Short mmCIF file of C-alpha atoms in Angstrom, two decimals:
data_model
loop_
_atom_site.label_atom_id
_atom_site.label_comp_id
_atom_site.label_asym_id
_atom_site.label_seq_id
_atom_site.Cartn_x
_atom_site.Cartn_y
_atom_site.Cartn_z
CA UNK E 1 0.00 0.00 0.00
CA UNK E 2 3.07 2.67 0.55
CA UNK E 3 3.73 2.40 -3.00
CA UNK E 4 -0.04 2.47 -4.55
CA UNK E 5 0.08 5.89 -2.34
CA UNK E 6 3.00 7.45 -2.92
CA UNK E 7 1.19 6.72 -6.47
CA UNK E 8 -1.48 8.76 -6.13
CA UNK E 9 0.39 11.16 -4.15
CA UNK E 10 2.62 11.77 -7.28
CA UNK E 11 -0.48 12.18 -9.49
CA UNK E 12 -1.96 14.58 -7.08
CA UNK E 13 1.33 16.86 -6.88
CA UNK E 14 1.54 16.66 -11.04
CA UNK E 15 -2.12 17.59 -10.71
CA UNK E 16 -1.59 20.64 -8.48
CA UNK E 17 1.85 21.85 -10.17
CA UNK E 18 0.09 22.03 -13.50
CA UNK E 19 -2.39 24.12 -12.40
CA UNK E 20 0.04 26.59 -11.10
CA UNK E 21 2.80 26.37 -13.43
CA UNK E 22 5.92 25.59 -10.53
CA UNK E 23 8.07 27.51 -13.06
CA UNK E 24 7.42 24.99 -15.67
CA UNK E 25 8.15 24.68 -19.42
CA UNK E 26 5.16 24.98 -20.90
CA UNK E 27 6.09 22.18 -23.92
CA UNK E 28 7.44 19.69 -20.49
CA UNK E 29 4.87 17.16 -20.12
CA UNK E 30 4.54 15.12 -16.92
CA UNK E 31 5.12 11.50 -16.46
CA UNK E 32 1.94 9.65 -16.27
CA UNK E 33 1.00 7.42 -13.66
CA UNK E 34 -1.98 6.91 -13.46
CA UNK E 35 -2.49 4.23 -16.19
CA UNK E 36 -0.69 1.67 -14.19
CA UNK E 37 -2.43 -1.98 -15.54
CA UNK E 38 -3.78 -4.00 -13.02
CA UNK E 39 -1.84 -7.40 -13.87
CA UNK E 40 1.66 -5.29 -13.20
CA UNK E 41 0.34 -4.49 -9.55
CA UNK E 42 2.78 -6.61 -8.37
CA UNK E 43 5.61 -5.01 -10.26
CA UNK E 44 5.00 -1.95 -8.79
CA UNK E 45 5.26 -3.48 -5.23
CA UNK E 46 8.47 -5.20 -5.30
CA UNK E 47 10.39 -1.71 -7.14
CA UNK E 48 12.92 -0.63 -5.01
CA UNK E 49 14.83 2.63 -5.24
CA UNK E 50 18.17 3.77 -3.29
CA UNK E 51 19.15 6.58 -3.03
CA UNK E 52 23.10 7.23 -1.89
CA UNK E 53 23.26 3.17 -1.40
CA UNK E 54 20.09 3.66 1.08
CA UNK E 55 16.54 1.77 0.19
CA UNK E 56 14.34 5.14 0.39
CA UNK E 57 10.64 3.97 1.28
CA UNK E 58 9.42 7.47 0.85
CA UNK E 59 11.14 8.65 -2.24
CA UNK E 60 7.92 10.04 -5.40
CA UNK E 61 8.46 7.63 -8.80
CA UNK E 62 6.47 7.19 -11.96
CA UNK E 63 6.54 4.84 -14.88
CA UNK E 64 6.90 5.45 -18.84
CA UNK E 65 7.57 2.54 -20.75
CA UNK E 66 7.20 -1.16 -21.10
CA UNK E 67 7.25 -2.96 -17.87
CA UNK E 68 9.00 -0.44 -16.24
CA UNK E 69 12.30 -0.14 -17.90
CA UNK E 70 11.70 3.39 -17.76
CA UNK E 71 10.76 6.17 -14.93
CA UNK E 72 11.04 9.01 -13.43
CA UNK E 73 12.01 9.52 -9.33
CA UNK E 74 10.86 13.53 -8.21
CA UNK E 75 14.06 13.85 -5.75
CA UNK E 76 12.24 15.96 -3.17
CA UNK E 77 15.19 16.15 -1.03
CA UNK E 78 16.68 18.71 -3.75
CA UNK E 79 13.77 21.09 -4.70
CA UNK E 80 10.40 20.67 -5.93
CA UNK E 81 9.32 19.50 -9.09
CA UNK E 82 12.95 17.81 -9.76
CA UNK E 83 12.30 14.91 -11.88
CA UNK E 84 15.06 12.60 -13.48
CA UNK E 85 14.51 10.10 -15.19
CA UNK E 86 16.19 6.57 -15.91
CA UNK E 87 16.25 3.58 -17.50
CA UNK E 88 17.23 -0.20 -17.10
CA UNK E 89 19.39 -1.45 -20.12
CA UNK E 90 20.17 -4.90 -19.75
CA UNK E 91 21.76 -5.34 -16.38
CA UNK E 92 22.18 -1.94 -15.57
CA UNK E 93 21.03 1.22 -14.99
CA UNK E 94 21.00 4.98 -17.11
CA UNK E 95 20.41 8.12 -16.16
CA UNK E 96 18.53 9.79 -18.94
CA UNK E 97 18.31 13.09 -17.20
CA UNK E 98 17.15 16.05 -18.56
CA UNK E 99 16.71 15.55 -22.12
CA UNK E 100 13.38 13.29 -21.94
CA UNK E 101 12.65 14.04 -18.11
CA UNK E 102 10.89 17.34 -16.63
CA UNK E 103 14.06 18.33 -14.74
CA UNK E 104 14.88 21.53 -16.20
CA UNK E 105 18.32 22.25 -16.21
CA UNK E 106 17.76 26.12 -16.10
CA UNK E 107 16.28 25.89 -12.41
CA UNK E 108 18.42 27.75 -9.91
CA UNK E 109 19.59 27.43 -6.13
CA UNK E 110 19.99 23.72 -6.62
CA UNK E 111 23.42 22.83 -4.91
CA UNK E 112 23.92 19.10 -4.81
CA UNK E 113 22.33 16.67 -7.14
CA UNK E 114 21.82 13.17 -5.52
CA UNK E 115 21.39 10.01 -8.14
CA UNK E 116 19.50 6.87 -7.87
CA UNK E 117 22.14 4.20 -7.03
CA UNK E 118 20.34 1.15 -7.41
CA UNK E 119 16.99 -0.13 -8.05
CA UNK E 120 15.35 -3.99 -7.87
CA UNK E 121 12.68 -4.77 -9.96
CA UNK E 122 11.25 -8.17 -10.06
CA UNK E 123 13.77 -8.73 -7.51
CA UNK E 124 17.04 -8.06 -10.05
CA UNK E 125 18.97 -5.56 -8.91
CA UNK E 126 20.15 -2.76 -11.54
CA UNK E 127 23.02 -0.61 -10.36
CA UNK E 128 23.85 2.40 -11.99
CA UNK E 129 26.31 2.30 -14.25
CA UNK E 130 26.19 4.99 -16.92
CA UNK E 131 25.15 8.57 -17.50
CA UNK E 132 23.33 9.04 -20.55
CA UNK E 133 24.09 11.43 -23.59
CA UNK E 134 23.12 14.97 -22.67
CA UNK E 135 22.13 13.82 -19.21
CA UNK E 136 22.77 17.25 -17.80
CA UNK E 137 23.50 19.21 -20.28
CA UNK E 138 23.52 23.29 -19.41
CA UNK E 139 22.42 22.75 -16.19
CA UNK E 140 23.09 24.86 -13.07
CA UNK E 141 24.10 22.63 -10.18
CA UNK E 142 26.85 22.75 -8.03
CA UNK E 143 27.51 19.42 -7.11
CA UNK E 144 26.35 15.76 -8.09
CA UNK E 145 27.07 12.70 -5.83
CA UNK E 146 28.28 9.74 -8.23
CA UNK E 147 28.03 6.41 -7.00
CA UNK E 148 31.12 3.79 -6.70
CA UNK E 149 29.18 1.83 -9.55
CA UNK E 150 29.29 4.30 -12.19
CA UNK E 151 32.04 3.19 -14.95
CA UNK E 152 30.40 5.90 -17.91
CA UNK E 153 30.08 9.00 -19.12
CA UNK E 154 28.65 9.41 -22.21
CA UNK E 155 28.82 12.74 -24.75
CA UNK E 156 27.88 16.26 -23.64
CA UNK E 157 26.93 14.38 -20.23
CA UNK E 158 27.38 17.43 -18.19
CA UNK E 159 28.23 19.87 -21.12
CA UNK E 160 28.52 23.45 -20.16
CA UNK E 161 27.65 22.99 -16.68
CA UNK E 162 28.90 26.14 -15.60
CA UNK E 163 28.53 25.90 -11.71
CA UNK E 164 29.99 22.34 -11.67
CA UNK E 165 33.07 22.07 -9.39
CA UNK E 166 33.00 19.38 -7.76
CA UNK E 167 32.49 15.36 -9.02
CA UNK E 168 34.15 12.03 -8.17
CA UNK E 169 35.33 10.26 -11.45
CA UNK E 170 37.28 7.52 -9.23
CA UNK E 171 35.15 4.74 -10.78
CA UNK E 172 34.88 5.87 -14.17
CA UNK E 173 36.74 4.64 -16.82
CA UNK E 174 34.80 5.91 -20.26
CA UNK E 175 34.13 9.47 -20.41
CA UNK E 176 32.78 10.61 -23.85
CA UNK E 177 33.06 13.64 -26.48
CA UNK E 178 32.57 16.99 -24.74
CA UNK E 179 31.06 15.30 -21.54
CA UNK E 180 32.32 17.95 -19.65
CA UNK E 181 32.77 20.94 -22.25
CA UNK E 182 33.11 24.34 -20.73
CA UNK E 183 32.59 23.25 -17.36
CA UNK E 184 34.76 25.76 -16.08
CA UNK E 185 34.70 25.61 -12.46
CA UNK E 186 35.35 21.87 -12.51
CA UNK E 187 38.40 20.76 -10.31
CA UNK E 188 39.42 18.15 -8.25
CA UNK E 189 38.74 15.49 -10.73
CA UNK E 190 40.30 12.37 -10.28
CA UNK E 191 40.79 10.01 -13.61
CA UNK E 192 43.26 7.33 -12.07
CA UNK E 193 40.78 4.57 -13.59
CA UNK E 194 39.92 5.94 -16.71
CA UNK E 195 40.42 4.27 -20.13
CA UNK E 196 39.38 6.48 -22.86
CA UNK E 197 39.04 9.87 -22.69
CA UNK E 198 36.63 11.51 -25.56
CA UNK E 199 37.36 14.27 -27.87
CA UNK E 200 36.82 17.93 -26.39
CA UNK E 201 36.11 16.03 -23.25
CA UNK E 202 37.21 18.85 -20.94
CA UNK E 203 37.79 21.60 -22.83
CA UNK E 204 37.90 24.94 -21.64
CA UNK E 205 38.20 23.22 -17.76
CA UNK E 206 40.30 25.80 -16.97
CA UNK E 207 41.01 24.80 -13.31
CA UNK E 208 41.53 21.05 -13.35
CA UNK E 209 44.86 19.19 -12.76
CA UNK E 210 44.83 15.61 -13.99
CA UNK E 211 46.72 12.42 -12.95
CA UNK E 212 45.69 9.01 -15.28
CA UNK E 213 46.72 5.50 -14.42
CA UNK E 214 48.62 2.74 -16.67
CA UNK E 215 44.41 1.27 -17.61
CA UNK E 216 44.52 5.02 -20.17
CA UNK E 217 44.19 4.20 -23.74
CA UNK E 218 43.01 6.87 -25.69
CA UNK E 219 42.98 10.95 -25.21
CA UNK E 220 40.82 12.30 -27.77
CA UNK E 221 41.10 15.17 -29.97
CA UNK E 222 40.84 18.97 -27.97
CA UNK E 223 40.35 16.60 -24.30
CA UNK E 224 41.90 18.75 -22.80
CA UNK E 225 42.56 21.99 -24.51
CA UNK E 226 42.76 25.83 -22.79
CA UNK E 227 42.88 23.29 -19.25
CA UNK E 228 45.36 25.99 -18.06
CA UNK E 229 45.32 24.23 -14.63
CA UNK E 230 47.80 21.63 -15.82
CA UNK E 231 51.35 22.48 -15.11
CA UNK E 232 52.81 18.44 -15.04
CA UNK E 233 51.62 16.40 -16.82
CA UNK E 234 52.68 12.63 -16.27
CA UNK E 235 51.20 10.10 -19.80
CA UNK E 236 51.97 6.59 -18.36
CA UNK E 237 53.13 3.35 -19.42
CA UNK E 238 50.16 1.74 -21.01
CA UNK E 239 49.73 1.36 -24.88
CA UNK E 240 48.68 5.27 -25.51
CA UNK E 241 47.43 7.29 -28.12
CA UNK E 242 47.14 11.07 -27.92
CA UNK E 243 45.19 12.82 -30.32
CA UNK E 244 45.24 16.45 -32.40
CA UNK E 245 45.19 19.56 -30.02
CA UNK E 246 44.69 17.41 -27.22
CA UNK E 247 46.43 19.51 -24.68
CA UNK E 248 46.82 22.69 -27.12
CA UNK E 249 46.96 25.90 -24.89
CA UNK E 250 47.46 24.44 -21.52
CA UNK E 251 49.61 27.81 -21.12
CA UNK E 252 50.88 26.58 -17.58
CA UNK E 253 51.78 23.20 -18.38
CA UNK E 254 55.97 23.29 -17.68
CA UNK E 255 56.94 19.51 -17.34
CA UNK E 256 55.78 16.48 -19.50
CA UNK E 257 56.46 12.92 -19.03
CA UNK E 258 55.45 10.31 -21.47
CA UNK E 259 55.49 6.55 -20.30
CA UNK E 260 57.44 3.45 -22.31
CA UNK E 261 54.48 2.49 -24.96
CA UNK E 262 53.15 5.90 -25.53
CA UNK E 263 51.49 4.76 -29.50
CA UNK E 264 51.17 8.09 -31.75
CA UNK E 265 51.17 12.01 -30.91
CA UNK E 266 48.88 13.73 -33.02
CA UNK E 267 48.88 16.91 -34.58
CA UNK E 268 50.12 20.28 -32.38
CA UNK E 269 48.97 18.08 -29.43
CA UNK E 270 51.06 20.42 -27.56
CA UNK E 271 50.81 23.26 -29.45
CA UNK E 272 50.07 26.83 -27.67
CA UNK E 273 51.84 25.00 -24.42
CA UNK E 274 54.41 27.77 -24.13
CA UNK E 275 55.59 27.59 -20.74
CA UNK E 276 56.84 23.61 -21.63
CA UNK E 277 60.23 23.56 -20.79
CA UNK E 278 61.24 19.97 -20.45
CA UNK E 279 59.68 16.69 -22.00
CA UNK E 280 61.03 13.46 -21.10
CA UNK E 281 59.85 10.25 -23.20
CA UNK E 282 60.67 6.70 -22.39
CA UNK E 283 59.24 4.97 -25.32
CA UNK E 284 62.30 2.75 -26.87
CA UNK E 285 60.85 3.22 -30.34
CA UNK E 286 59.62 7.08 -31.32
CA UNK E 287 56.25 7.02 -31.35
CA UNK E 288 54.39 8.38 -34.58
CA UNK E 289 54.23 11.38 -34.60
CA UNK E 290 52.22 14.74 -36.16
CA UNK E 291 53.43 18.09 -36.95
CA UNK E 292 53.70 21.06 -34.92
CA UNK E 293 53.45 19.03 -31.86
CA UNK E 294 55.53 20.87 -29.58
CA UNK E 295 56.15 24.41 -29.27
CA UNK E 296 60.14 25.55 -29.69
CA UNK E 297 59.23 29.30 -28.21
CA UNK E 298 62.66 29.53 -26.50
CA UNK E 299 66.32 28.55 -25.95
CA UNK E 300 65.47 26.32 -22.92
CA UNK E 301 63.05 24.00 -24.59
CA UNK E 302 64.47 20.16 -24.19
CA UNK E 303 63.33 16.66 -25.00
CA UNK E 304 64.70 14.22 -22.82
CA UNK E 305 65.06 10.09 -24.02
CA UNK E 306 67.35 7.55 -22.57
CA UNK E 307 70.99 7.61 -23.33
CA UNK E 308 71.11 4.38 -25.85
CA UNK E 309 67.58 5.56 -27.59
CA UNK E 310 68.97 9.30 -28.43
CA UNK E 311 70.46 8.76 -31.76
CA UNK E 312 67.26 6.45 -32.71
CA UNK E 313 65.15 9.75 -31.97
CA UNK E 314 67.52 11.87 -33.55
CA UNK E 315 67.56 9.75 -37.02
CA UNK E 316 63.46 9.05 -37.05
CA UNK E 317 62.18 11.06 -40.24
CA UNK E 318 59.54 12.74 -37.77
CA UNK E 319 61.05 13.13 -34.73
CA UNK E 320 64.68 14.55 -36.65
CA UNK E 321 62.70 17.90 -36.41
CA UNK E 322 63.26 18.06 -33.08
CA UNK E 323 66.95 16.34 -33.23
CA UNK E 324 68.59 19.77 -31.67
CA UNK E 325 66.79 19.93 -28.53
CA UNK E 326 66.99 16.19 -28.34
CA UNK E 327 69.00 15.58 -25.20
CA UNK E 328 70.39 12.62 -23.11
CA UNK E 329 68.22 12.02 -19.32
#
């Protein structure tokens, strides 16, 4: 019975806010939930939803789609008329946010966002895994609590999200194109699990540092361009390729390290970085490389390999334009 009511209570409050607008779209139409076939009764009563890894008995849902695979949760404990909504894909769990849903990203004074975790439907549980394409796109929050399941991040996720500074990537390890484009308050990300990193991902982040871990695969073309936040910058040891502009105009960036296996450098990946001073590569064999990839703007630029690999740098038909600041570690 807590569930047939919180039911009706959702219909009632859709009722009420539609009559008085609640600062509405006018072209946003509510969930409905009030169509709910009698045979799925027993659907209904055995879905679960937790909230920050809690089972919230009081927390306002609605379904829209087959058999549930779809719905909305009105997270009260953020402001009024806040609806998200989600879906079960397979075994897990999407946020769909606000391209579908009535959560408007334009709505102000919101300062923490708190996600669905987990839900069990027909006793399976679904954890949530990945946040959908334009999720949150241009909206105005402050801060969004990510649970330890997440693994995705999927294009123009959190796009120019201007008031974002604060989110915990620990988990994640796909982050798509422009997920986090112009989010320029963003800092203390943390990316030491991440795998692939989108193109445009974070550019214009102009506060973040960044530190990756040995699972990194792929940086993507502009990822991280005008992140003027970076001043080291360590690529490591795992099978790497860095794409076109992918740190172009990270003016602060002074110190690079790239690991042994480091793939391909694309085109002026490093371009506009004019306070580099010192590189250091340990691949054994040159990696491919583009043109214009690192600025020369002054007399104390240097690229560092081993000893026994210098004259193999030196010689390699792309690398030779470099060969006079190529230097001994």
């Amino acid at each position: 019975m807590k569930t047939i009511n919180q039911l009706a209570l959702f219909a009632i409050m859709a009722i009420v806010m539609s009559m008085i607008g609640c600062g509405k779209d006018d072209d946003i139409i509510d969930p409905i939930i009030d169509d709910v076939p009698s045979d799925s009764i027993i659907q209904v009563r055995n879905f679960d939803i937790y909230m920050d890894g809690v089972l919230d008995k009081d927390v306002l849902y609605g379904f829209d789609g087959e058999k549930y695979k779809d719905f909305f949760i009105n997270h009260i404990h953020n402001t009024i008329n806040n609806y998200i909504k989600y879906s079960i894909v397979d075994t897990f769990l999407v946020v769909r946010g606000s391209d579908i849903s009535p959560f408007h990203p334009k709505y102000g004074g919101i300062e923490t966002i708190s996600l669905c975790t987990e839900v069990v439907l027909d006793s399976t549980h679904y954890k949530l895994t990945t946040i959908g394409r334009k999720a949150f796109e241009d909206c105005e929050f402050y801060n969004i609590n990510i649970p330890s399941s997440l693994s995705s991040i999927e294009s123009r996720a959190f796009s120019s999200c201007i008031n974002l500074d604060e989110i915990d990537l620990s988990s994640v390890k796909f982050i798509g194109d422009s997920a986090f484009y112009h989010c320029g308050m963003l800092k203390n990300i943390n990316l030491k699990n991440v795998e692939y990193v989108g193109a445009s991902a974070f550019y214009g982040c102009f506060y973040i540092s960044v530190e990756f871990s040995d699972n990194l695969k792929y940086i993507g073309s502009g990822a991280f361009t005008s992140c003027v936040g970076i001043s080291d910058l360590t690529i490591p040891d795992g099978d790497v390729q860095i794409s076109d502009r992918a740190f172009d105009e990270c003016i602060y960036l002074k110190s690079l390290h790239l690991g042994k296996n480091v793939k391909s450098i694309g085109d002026k990946a490093f371009w506009g970085c004019c306070s580099l001073k010192d590189v250091v590569i340990m691949a054994k064999e040159p990696p491919a490389l583009g043109t214009n990839v690192f600025p020369v703007t002054n007399d104390s630029f240097y690229i560092y390999v081993p000893s026994e690999y210098v004259e193999r740098y030196k010689s390699d038909v792309a690398w030779s334009q470099y060969k006079d600041v190529i230097k001994s570690i």
